[in-house]
Amino acid sequence: MYTFLLTLLVLDALLLIAVVLMQSGKGGGLAANFGGASSSSDQLMGTRQAGNLLTQLTWWFGGAFLGLSLVLQIIGGRSAVPKSVLDKLAVPTAVAPAPTGAAPASPLSAPAASTPATTQPATTVPVTKPPAEKITPPASSPKKPSKP
C-alpha cells in the first residue's frame, strides 16, 4: 500500500511540474504587484479571473500532492509500535542448557580422560570484587593537658 501511494505521489509531482511549466507567464511577475507599471486584470489581488484548464489542473495536482504526502506521513510514522526502553531491561537472559549425555563439569576440576572431546567448555565470567576501601581513623588532635 505504501509503495503504491508513493508511486502515485511521484507521478503527481511529475504531472504538477509539467502543468506549471506549460502555463504562460502573467507578465511583470512580483514587481508588477508592488508598484510596477502593469495594470493587468489577472493580477493576484485584482479582479477574479476565469481559470483555464492549466490553472485548474495545477490546483488539483497540488491538492493531490499535499493529500498524498499527508497520508504517506501518517502511514510511515505508525509502522512500528512504540516500545519502552524499560521493556528491554525486564527481559531475563536465557541460560544455555547443559550438553546432553555428559555430566556438568565444575570449573575447578581437571577434565577426565573419559570425557568426550565434543563437549563444549563452560564459559564463565570472572567475578571481580571492588577494591576494599581503607578506613583510616580521623586524625586526632593532641590533647591539651587540663589544669587542675
C-alpha positions as MATLAB code, in Angstrom:
seq = 'MYTFLLTLLVLDALLLIAVVLMQSGKGGGLAANFGGASSSSDQLMGTRQAGNLLTQLTWWFGGAFLGLSLVLQIIGGRSAVPKSVLDKLAVPTAVAPAPTGAAPASPLSAPAASTPATTQPATTVPVTKPPAEKITPPASSPKKPSKP';
ca = [
       0.000    0.000    0.000;
       2.812    2.361    0.923;
       4.672    1.678   -2.315;
       1.527    2.255   -4.382;
       0.844    5.599   -2.715;
       4.474    6.620   -3.081;
       4.309    5.826   -6.805;
       1.155    7.955   -7.109;
       2.934   10.807   -5.325;
       5.879   10.704   -7.728;
       3.570   10.628  -10.777;
       1.546   13.503   -9.346;
       4.707   15.524   -8.765;
       5.857   14.972  -12.359;
       2.449   15.988  -13.736;
       2.386   19.060  -11.495;
       5.804   20.129  -12.758;
       4.698   19.677  -16.382;
       1.448   21.647  -15.918;
       3.176   24.544  -14.165;
       5.851   24.770  -16.844;
       3.236   24.766  -19.633;
       1.431   27.820  -18.257;
       2.132   31.143  -19.863;
       3.734   33.898  -17.859;
       1.441   36.585  -16.470;
       3.911   39.359  -17.215;
       5.612   41.593  -14.713;
       5.985   38.976  -12.005;
       6.292   40.121   -8.419;
       7.398   43.643   -9.335;
       4.105   44.336  -11.111;
       2.078   43.668   -7.970;
       4.071   46.098   -5.831;
       4.098   49.400   -7.659;
       5.026   48.191  -11.114;
       3.736   49.719  -14.326;
       1.401   46.825  -15.104;
      -2.369   47.151  -14.997;
      -3.149   43.550  -15.832;
      -6.664   42.423  -14.990;
      -5.475   38.956  -13.954;
      -3.157   40.002  -11.180;
      -3.108   38.279   -7.834;
      -5.263   40.692   -5.848;
      -7.214   42.149   -8.729;
     -10.471   41.083  -10.297;
     -11.402   37.425  -10.330;
     -10.302   35.647  -13.439;
     -11.858   32.625  -15.060;
      -9.465   29.725  -14.562;
      -8.387   27.942  -17.689;
      -7.655   24.215  -17.854;
      -3.984   24.501  -16.859;
      -4.830   26.625  -13.804;
      -7.450   24.119  -12.666;
      -5.075   21.193  -13.188;
      -2.429   22.992  -11.137;
      -4.836   23.337   -8.217;
      -5.969   19.692   -8.453;
      -2.469   18.266   -8.765;
      -1.229   20.480   -5.925;
      -4.068   19.355   -3.655;
      -3.465   15.704   -4.519;
       0.248   16.144   -3.785;
      -0.455   17.593   -0.340;
      -3.066   14.931    0.446;
      -0.844   12.034   -0.606;
       2.071   13.489    1.350;
      -0.064   13.683    4.490;
      -1.334   10.109    4.113;
       2.180    8.773    3.499;
       3.459   10.607    6.566;
       0.752    9.088    8.755;
       1.311    5.579    7.379;
       5.098    5.838    7.630;
       5.065    7.187   11.179;
       2.850    4.424   12.571;
       4.555    1.408   11.024;
       6.241    0.366   14.286;
       4.562    0.140   17.656;
       6.445    2.275   20.157;
       8.170    0.271   22.880;
       9.509    1.347   26.196;
      13.202    1.216   26.955;
      12.327   -0.434   30.263;
      10.845   -3.430   28.419;
      14.310   -4.302   27.149;
      15.705   -4.326   30.690;
      12.917   -6.522   32.085;
      13.620   -9.434   29.714;
      15.715  -12.040   31.599;
      18.670  -13.504   29.800;
      18.380  -17.178   28.883;
      20.838  -19.640   30.416;
      22.433  -22.041   27.945;
      21.311  -25.650   28.581;
      23.880  -28.216   29.663;
      25.084  -30.567   26.913;
      23.195  -33.840   26.861;
      24.954  -37.080   27.680;
      27.678  -35.564   29.816;
      27.735  -34.601   33.449;
      28.309  -30.914   34.054;
      31.926  -30.333   34.933;
      32.904  -27.969   37.669;
      35.206  -25.189   36.532;
      37.849  -26.139   39.142;
      38.185  -29.822   38.307;
      40.561  -31.072   35.665;
      38.972  -32.743   32.654;
      38.803  -36.511   32.988;
      40.309  -38.782   30.380;
      36.923  -40.358   29.667;
      35.292  -37.053   28.770;
      34.411  -36.926   25.058;
      36.179  -34.278   23.005;
      32.915  -32.923   21.562;
      31.697  -31.282   24.759;
      31.979  -27.552   24.867;
      33.712  -25.978   27.841;
      31.525  -23.855   30.040;
      32.283  -20.197   29.723;
      32.283  -18.273   32.931;
      32.587  -14.600   33.511;
      35.237  -13.784   36.098;
      33.799  -12.034   39.086;
      35.912   -9.199   40.341;
      35.431   -7.722   43.732;
      35.573   -3.991   44.104;
      38.678   -2.799   45.913;
      38.171   -2.595   49.636;
      38.183    0.898   50.954;
      40.770    1.594   53.549;
      39.175    3.044   56.579;
      41.508    5.383   58.328;
      40.616    6.831   61.658;
      40.356   10.590   61.696;
      43.491   12.373   62.713;
      43.146   13.147   66.378;
      44.433   16.414   67.614;
      46.851   16.266   70.533;
      45.037   16.766   73.776;
      45.935   19.750   75.821;
      46.696   18.911   79.372;
      43.950   20.122   81.596;
      44.839   22.302   84.525;
      43.736   21.078   87.963;
];
